CSV table of C-alpha atoms and ligand atoms in Angstrom, one decimal:
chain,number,residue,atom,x,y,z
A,3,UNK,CA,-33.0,-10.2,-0.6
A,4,UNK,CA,-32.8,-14.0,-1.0
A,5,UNK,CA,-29.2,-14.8,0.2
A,6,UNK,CA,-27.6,-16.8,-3.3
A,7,UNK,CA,-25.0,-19.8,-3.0
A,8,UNK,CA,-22.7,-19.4,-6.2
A,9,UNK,CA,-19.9,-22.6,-7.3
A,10,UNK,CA,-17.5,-21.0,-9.7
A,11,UNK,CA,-14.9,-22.9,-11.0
A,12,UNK,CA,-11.9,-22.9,-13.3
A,13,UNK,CA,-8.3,-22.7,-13.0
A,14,UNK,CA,-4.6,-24.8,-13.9
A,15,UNK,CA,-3.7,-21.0,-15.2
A,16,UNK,CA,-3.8,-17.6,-14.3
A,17,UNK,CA,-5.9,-17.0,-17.5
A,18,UNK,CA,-8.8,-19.3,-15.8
A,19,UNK,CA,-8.8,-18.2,-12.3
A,20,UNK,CA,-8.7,-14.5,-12.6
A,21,UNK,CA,-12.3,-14.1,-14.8
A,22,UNK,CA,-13.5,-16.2,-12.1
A,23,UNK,CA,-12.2,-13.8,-9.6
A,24,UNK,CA,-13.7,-10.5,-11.6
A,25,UNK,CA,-17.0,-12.6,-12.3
A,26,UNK,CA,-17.5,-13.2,-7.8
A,27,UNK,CA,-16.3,-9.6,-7.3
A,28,UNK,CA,-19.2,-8.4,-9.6
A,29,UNK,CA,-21.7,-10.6,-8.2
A,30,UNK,CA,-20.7,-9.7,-4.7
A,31,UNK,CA,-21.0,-6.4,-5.6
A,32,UNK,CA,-24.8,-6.6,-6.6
A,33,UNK,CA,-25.9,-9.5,-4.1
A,34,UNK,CA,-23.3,-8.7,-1.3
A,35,UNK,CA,-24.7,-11.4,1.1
A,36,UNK,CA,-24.2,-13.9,-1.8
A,37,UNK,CA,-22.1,-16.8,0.0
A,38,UNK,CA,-19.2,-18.1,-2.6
A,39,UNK,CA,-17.5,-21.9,-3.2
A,40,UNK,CA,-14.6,-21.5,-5.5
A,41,UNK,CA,-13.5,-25.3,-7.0
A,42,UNK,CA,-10.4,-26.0,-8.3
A,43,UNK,CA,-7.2,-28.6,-9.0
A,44,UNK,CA,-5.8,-29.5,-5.9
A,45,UNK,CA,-2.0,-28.9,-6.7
A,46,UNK,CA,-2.4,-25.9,-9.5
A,47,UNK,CA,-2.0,-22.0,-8.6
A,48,UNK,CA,-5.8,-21.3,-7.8
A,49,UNK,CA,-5.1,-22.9,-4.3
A,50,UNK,CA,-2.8,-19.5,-4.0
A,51,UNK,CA,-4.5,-16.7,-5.4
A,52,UNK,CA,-8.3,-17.6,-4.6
A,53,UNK,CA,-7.6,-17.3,-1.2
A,54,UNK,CA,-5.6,-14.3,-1.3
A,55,UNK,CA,-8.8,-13.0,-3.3
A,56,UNK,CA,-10.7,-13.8,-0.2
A,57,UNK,CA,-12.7,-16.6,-1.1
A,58,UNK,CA,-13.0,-20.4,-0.2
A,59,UNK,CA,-11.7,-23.0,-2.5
A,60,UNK,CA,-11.8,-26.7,-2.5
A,61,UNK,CA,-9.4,-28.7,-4.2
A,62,UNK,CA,-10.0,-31.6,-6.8
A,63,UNK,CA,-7.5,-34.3,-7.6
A,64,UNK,CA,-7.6,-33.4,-11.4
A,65,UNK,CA,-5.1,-32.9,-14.7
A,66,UNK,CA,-5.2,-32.9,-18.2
A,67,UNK,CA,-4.7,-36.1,-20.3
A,68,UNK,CA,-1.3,-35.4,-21.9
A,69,UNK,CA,-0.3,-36.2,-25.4
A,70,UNK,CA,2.3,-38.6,-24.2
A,71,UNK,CA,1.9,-41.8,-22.7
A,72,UNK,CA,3.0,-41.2,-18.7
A,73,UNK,CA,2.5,-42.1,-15.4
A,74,UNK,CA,0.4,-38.8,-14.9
A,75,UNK,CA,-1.7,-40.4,-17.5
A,76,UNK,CA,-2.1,-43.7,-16.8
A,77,UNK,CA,-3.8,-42.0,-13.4
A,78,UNK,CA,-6.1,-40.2,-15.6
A,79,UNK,CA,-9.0,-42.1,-15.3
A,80,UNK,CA,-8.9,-42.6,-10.8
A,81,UNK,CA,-8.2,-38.7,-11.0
A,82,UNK,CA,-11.5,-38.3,-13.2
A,83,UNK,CA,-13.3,-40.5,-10.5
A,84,UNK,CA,-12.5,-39.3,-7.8
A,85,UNK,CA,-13.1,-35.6,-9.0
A,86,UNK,CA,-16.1,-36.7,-10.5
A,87,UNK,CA,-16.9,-38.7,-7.2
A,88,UNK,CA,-16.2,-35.0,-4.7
A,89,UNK,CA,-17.7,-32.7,-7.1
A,90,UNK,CA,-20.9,-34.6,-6.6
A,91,UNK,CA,-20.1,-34.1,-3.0
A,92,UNK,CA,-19.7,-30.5,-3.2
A,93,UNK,CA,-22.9,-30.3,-5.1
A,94,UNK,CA,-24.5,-31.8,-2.9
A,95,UNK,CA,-23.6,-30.3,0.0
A,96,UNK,CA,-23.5,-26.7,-1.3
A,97,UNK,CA,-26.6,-26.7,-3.1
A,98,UNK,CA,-25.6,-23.8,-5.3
A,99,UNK,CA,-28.2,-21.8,-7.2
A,100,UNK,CA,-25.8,-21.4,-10.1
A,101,UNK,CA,-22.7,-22.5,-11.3
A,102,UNK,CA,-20.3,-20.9,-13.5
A,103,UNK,CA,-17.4,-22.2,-15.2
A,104,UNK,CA,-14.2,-20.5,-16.5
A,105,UNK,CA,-12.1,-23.4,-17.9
A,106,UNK,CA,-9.4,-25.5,-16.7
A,107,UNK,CA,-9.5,-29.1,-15.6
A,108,UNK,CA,-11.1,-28.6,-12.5
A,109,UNK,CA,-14.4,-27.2,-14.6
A,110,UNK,CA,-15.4,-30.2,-15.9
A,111,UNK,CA,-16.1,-32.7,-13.1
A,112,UNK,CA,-17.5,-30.0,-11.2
A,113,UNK,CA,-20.1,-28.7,-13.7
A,114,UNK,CA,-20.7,-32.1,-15.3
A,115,UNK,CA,-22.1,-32.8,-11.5
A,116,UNK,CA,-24.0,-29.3,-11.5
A,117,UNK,CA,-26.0,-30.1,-14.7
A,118,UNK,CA,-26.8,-33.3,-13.3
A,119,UNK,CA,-27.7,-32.4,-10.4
A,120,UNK,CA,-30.2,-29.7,-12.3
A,121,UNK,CA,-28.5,-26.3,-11.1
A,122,UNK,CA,-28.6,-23.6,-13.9
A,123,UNK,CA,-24.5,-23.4,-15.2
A,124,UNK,CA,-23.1,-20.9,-17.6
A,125,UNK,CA,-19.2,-21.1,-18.9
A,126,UNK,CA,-17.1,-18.2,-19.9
A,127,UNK,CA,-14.8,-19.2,-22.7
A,128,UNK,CA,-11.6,-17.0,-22.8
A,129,UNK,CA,-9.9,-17.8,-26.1
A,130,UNK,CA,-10.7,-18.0,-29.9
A,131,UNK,CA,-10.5,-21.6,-29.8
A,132,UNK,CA,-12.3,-23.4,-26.6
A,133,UNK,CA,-10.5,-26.0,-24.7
A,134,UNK,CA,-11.8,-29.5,-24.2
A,135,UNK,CA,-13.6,-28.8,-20.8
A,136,UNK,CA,-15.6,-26.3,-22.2
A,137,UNK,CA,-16.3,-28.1,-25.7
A,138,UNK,CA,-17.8,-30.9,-23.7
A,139,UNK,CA,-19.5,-29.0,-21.4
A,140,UNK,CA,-21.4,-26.4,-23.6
A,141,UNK,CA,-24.1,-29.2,-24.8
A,142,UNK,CA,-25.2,-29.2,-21.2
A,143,UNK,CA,-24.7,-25.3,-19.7
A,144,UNK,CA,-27.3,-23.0,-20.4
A,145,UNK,CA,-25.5,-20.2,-21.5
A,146,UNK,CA,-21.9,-19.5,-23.1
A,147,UNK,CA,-20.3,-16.2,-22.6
A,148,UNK,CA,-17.4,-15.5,-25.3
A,149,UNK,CA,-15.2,-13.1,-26.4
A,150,UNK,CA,-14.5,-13.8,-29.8
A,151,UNK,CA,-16.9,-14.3,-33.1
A,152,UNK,CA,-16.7,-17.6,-35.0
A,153,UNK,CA,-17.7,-19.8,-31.8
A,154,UNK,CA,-20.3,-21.7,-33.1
A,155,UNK,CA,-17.6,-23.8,-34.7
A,156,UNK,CA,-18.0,-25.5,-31.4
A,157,UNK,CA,-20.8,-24.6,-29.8
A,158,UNK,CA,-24.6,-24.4,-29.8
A,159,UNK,CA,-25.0,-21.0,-31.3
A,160,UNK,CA,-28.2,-20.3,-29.4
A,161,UNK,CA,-26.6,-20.2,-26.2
A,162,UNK,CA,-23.9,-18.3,-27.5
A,163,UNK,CA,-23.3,-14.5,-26.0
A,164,UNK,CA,-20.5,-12.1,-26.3
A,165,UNK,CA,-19.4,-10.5,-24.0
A,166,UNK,CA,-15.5,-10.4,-23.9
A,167,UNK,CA,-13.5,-11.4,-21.1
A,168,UNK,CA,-13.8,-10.6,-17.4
A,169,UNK,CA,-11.2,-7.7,-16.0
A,170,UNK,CA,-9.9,-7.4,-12.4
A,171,UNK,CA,-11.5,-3.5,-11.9
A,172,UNK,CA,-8.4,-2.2,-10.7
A,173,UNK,CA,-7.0,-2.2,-14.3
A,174,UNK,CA,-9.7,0.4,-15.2
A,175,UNK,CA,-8.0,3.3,-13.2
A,176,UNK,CA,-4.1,2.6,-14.6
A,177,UNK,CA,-3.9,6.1,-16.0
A,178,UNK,CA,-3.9,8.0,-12.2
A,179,UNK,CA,-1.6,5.2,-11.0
A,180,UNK,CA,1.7,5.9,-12.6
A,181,UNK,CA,3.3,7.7,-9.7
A,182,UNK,CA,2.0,5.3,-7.4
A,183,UNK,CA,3.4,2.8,-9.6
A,184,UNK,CA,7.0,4.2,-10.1
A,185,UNK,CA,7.8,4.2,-6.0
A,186,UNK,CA,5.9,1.3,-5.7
A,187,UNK,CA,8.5,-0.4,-8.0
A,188,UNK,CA,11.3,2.3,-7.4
A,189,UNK,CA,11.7,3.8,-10.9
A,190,UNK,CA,14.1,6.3,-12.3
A,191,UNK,CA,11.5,8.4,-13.7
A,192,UNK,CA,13.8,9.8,-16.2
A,193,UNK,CA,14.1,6.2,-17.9
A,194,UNK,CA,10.9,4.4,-20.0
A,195,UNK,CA,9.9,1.6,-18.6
A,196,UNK,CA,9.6,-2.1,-20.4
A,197,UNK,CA,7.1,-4.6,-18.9
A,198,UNK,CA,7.8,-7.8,-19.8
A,199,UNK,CA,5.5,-10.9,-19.8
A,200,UNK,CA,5.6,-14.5,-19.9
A,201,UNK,CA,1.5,-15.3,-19.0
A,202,UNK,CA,0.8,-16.8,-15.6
A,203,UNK,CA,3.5,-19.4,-15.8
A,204,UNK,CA,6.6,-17.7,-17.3
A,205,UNK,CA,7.9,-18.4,-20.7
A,206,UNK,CA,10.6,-19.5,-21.0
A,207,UNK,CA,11.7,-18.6,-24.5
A,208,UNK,CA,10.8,-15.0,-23.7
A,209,UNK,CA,13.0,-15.3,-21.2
A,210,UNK,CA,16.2,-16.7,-23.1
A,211,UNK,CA,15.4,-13.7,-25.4
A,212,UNK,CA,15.0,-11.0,-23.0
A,213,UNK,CA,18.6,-12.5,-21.6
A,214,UNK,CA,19.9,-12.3,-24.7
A,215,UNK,CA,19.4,-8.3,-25.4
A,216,UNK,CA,19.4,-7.3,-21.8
A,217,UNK,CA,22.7,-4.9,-23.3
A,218,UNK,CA,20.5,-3.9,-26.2
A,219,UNK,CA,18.0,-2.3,-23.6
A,220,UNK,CA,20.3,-0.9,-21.2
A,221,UNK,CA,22.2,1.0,-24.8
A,222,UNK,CA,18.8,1.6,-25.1
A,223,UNK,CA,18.5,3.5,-22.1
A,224,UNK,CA,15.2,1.3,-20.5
A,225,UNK,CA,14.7,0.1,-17.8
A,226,UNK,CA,12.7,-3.4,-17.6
A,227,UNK,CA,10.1,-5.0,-15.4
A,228,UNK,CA,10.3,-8.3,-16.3
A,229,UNK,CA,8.1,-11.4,-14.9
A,230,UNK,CA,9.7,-14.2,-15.6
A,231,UNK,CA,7.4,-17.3,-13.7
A,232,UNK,CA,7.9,-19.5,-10.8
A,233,UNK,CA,9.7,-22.4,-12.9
A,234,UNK,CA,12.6,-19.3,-14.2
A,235,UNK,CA,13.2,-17.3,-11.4
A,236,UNK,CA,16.1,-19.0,-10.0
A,237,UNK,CA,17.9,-18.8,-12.9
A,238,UNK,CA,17.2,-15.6,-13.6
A,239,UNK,CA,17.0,-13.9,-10.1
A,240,UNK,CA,20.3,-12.6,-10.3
A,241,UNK,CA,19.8,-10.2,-12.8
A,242,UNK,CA,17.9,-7.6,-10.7
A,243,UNK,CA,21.6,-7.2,-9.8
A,244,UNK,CA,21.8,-4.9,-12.7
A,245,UNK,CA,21.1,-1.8,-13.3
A,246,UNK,CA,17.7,-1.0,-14.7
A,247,UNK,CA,16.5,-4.4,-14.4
A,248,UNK,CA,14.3,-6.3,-12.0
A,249,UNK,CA,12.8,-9.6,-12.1
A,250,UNK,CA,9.9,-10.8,-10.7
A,251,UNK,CA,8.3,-14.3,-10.3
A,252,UNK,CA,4.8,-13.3,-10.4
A,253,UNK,CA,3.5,-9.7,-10.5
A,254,UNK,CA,0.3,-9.4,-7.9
A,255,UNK,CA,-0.1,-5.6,-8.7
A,256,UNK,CA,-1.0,-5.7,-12.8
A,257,UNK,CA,-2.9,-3.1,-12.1
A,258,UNK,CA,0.7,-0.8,-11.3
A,259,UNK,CA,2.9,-2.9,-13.3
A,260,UNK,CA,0.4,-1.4,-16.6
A,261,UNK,CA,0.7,1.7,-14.9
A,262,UNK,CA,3.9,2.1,-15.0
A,263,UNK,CA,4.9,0.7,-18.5
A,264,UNK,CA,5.6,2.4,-21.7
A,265,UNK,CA,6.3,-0.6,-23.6
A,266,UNK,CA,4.5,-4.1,-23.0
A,267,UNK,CA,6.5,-6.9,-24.3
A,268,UNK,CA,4.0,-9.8,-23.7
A,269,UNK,CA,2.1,-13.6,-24.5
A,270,UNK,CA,-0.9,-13.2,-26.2
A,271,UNK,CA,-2.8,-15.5,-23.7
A,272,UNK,CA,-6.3,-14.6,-23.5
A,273,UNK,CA,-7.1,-12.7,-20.4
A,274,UNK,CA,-3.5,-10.9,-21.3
A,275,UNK,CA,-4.7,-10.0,-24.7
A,276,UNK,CA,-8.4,-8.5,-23.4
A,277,UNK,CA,-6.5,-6.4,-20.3
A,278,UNK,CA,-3.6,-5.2,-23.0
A,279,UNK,CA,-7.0,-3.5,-24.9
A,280,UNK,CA,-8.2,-1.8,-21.8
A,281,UNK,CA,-5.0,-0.6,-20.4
A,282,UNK,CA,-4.2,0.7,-24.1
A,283,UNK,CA,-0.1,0.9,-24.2
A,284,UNK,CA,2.2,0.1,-27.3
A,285,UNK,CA,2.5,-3.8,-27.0
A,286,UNK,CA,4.4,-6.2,-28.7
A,287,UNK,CA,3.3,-9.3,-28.7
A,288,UNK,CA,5.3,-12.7,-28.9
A,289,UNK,CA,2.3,-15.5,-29.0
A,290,UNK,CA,3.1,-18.9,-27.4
A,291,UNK,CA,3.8,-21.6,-30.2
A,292,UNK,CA,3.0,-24.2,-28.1
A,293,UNK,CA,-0.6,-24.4,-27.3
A,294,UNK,CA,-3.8,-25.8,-28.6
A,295,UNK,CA,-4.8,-24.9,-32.5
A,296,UNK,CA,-1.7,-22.0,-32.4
A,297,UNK,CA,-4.4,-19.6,-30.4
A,298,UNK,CA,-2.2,-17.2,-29.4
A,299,UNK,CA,-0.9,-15.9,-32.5
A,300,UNK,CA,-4.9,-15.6,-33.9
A,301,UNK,CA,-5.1,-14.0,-30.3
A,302,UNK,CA,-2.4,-11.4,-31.1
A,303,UNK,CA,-3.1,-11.6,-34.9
A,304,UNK,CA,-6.5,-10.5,-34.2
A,305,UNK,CA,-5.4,-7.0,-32.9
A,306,UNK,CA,-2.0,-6.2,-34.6
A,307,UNK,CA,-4.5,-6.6,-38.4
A,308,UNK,CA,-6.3,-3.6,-37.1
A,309,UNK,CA,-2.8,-2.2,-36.6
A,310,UNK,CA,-3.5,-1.7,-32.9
A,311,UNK,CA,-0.3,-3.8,-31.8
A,312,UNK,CA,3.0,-5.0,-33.0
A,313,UNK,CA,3.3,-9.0,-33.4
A,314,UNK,CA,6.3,-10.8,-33.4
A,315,UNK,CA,6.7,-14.3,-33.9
A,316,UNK,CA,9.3,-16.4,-31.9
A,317,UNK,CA,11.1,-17.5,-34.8
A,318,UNK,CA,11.2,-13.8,-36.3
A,319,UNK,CA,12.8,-12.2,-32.8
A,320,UNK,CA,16.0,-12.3,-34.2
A,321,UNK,CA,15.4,-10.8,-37.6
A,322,UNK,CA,12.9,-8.2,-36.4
A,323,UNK,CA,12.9,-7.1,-32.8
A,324,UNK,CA,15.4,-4.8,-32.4
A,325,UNK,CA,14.7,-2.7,-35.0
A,326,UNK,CA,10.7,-2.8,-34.5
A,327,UNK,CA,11.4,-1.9,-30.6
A,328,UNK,CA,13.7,0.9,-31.4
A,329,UNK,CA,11.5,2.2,-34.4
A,330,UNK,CA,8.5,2.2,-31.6
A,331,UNK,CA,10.5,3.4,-28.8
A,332,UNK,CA,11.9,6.5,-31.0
A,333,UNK,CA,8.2,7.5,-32.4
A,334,UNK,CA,5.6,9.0,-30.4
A,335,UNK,CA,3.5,8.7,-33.1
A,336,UNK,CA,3.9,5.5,-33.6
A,337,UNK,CA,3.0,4.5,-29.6
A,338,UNK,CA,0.3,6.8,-29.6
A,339,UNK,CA,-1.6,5.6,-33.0
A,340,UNK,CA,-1.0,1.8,-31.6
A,341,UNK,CA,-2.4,3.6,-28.5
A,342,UNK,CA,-5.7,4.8,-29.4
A,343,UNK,CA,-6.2,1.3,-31.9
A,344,UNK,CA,-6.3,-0.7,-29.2
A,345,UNK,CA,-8.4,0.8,-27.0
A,346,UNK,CA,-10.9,0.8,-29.5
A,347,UNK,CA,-10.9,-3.3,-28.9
A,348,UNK,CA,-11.8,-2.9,-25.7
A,349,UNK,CA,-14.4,-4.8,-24.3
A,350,UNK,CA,-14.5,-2.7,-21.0
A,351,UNK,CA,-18.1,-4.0,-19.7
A,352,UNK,CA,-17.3,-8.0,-19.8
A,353,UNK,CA,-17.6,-8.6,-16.6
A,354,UNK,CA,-20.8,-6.8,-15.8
A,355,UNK,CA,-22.3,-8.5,-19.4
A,356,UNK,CA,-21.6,-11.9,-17.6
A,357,UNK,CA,-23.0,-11.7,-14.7
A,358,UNK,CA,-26.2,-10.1,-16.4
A,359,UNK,CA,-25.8,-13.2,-17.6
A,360,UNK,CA,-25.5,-15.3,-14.3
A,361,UNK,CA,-28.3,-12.9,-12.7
A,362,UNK,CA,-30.8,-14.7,-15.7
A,363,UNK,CA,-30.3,-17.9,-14.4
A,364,UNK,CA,-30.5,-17.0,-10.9
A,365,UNK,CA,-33.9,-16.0,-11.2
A,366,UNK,CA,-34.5,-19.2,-13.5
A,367,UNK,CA,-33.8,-21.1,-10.4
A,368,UNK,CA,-36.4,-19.4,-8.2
A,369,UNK,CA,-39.1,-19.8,-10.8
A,370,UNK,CA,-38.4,-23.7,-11.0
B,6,LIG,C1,0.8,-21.5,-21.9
B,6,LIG,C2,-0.7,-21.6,-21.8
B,6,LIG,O1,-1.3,-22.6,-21.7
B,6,LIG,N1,-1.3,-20.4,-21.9
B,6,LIG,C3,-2.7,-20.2,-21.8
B,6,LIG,C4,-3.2,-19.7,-20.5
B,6,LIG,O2,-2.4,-18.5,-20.4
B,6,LIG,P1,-2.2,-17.6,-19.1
B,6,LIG,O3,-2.6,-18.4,-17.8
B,6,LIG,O4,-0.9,-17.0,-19.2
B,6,LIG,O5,-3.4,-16.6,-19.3
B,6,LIG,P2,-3.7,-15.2,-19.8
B,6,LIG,O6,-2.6,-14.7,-20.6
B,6,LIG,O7,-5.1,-15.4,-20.4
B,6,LIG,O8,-3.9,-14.4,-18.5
B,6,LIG,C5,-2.9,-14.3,-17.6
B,6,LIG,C6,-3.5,-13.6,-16.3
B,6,LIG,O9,-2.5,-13.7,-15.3
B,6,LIG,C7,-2.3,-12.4,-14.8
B,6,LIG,N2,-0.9,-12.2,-14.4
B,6,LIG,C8,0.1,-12.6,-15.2
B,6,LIG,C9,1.4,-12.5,-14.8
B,6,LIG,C10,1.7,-11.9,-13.6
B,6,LIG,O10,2.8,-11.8,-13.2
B,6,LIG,N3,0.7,-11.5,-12.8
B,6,LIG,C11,-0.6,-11.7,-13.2
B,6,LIG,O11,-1.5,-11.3,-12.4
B,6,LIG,C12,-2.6,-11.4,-16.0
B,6,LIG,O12,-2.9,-10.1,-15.6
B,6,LIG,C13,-3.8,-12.2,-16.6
B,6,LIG,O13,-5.0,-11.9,-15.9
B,6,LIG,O14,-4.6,-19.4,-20.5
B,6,LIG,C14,-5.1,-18.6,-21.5
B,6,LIG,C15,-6.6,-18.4,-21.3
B,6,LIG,O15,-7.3,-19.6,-21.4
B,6,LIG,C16,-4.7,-19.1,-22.9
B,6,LIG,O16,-5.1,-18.1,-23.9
B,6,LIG,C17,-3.2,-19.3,-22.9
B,6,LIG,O17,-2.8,-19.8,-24.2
């Protein structure tokens, strides 16, 4: 078996890195020899969690143009050379037989070089609306994997595929991991549980609102796991102190986090949204204001119209949350109808459609 090189790269967020993580676990899988080269932004969480994955990563000195005019911008265009200028290296010096993208800053030197440099490239676009990276790069890539319809608003609709979005395999088997999952977190297993998330970051309005009703859910009688992100945790640490509640900076076992949750309270981030279908528990969803063309809430919107989950809008929390969490705590009917709805939008196989996918241009590259 011919012994593949694979670049993958993507990352800034959690919803970046981990489909690039699922997507070299496949591959691995079916071409186990296959030697990997993971590129990412130097100073961004993928310098963390790749490794911890168990693969190499090499680090560019890239970031996104902000809207405002700063320092961090005004370095913009030496950042884009140099990253330009050691992606070529990498190239080079790796001479991958594919290279796949999964969005992020980091994506675009590095597969701008690829194309030029004539290897066969594919990106995996998570969300409803793409980013700028990917926009840019999908005139060049060969193929386009996607998990929602409507994308040839913005790309070439002949190398457009669907496949939904990549999902760590441990988040298959949630439903025989819930006692695992309650010692693993110490639960009183007389209590539901509440699993609340911010995305990879935090959010920090979910936050302030979960601070806010922390006496609601304790009248309540839950108990919450709350991930509240590396930029909150100090001020919010001290909560664990009470009863029923403990706060997290990062969760590295989703997979028992789902397991053990009754209720998801949680961003409607992309990667969030696809795993919320496949571990199929009552969600609520508070979308992110506050990023590119308002794609969280069509993210979230997208599931609760086929009544499959409950959306909640930040500036609605106060009119409506309590009495839409206590409606869906007190009805079993209720969780088990948004149950059964949203596993129906799963997209279980993603993964293994992508790298289908990848295997296609892998064999393009021996017959060139
Ligand atoms: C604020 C922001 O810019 N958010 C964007 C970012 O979100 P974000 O990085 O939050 O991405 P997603 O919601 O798509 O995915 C989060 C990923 O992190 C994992 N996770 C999260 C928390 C935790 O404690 N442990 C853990 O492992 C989740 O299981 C999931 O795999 O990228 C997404 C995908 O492009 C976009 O849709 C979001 O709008």
């Amino acid at each position: 078996m011919k012994q593949y090189k694979v670049i993958i790269s993507g990352g800034g967020t959690g919803g970046h890195i981990y489909p690039a993580i699922a997507i070299a676990n496949e591959l691995k899988l079916r071409y186990p020899t296959t030697e990997f080269l993971f590129v990412g932004a130097s100073d961004r969480m993928e310098m963390e969690k790749v490794p911890k994955a168990g693969y190499k990563i090499e680090g560019l000195w890239i970031a996104g143009l902000q809207r405002k005019l700063t320092l961090k911008n005004l370095l913009f265009p030496f950042k884009l050379i140099s990253s330009l200028w050691k992606a070529r290296r990498i190239v080079r010096k790796f001479k991958p037989d594919v290279a796949i993208g999964t969005g992020g800053f980091a994506s675009g030197p590095l597969l701008q070089m690829a194309v030029r440099k004539q290897v066969p490239s594919l990106i995996q676009e998570q969300n409803s609306f793409p980013g700028i990276t990917n926009k840019l790069l999908s005139k060049k890539v060969q193929a386009i994997c996607v998990a929602y319809d409507g994308l040839e608003r913005f790309f070439p609709k002949e190398k457009i595929i669907k496949t939904g979005n990549p999902i760590r395999q441990d988040l298959l088997t949630i439903d025989s991991k819930r006692n695992e999952a309650a010692s693993f977190f110490k639960l009183d297993v007389n209590k539901k549980t509440v699993l609340v998330l911010g995305g990879s970051l935090g959010a920090r309005a979910i936050n302030r609102f979960v601070e806010s009703k922390l006496d609601f859910f304790s009248q309540n009688d839950v108990q919450l796991i709350w991930q509240c992100g590396k930029l909150y945790i100090e001020e919010y640490s001290r909560y664990t102190e009470n009863e029923g509640v403990q706060v997290h900076t990062f969760l590295d076992r989703m997979d028992l986090a789902y397991a053990a949750a009754d209720v998801i309270i949680s961003r409607s981030g992309a990667s969030s949204v696809s795993e919320l279908c496949v571990v199929g528990k009552p969600v609520i969803f508070i979308p992110s204001p506050n990023v590119a063309e308002d794609h969280q809430t069509k993210n979230a919107q997208s599931i609760a119209k086929e009544n499959a989950a409950i959306l909640i809008r930040e500036n609605e929390l106060d009119d409506r949350f309590e009495n839409e969490f206590k409606s869906l705590l007190s009805s079993e009917e209720k969780q088990k109808e948004l149950e059964s709805n949203i596993k129906k939008l799963a997209l279980a196989n993603a993964t293994s459609d992508i790298v289908d996918e990848v295997e296609k241009l892998l064999k393009l590259g021996i017959s060139k």
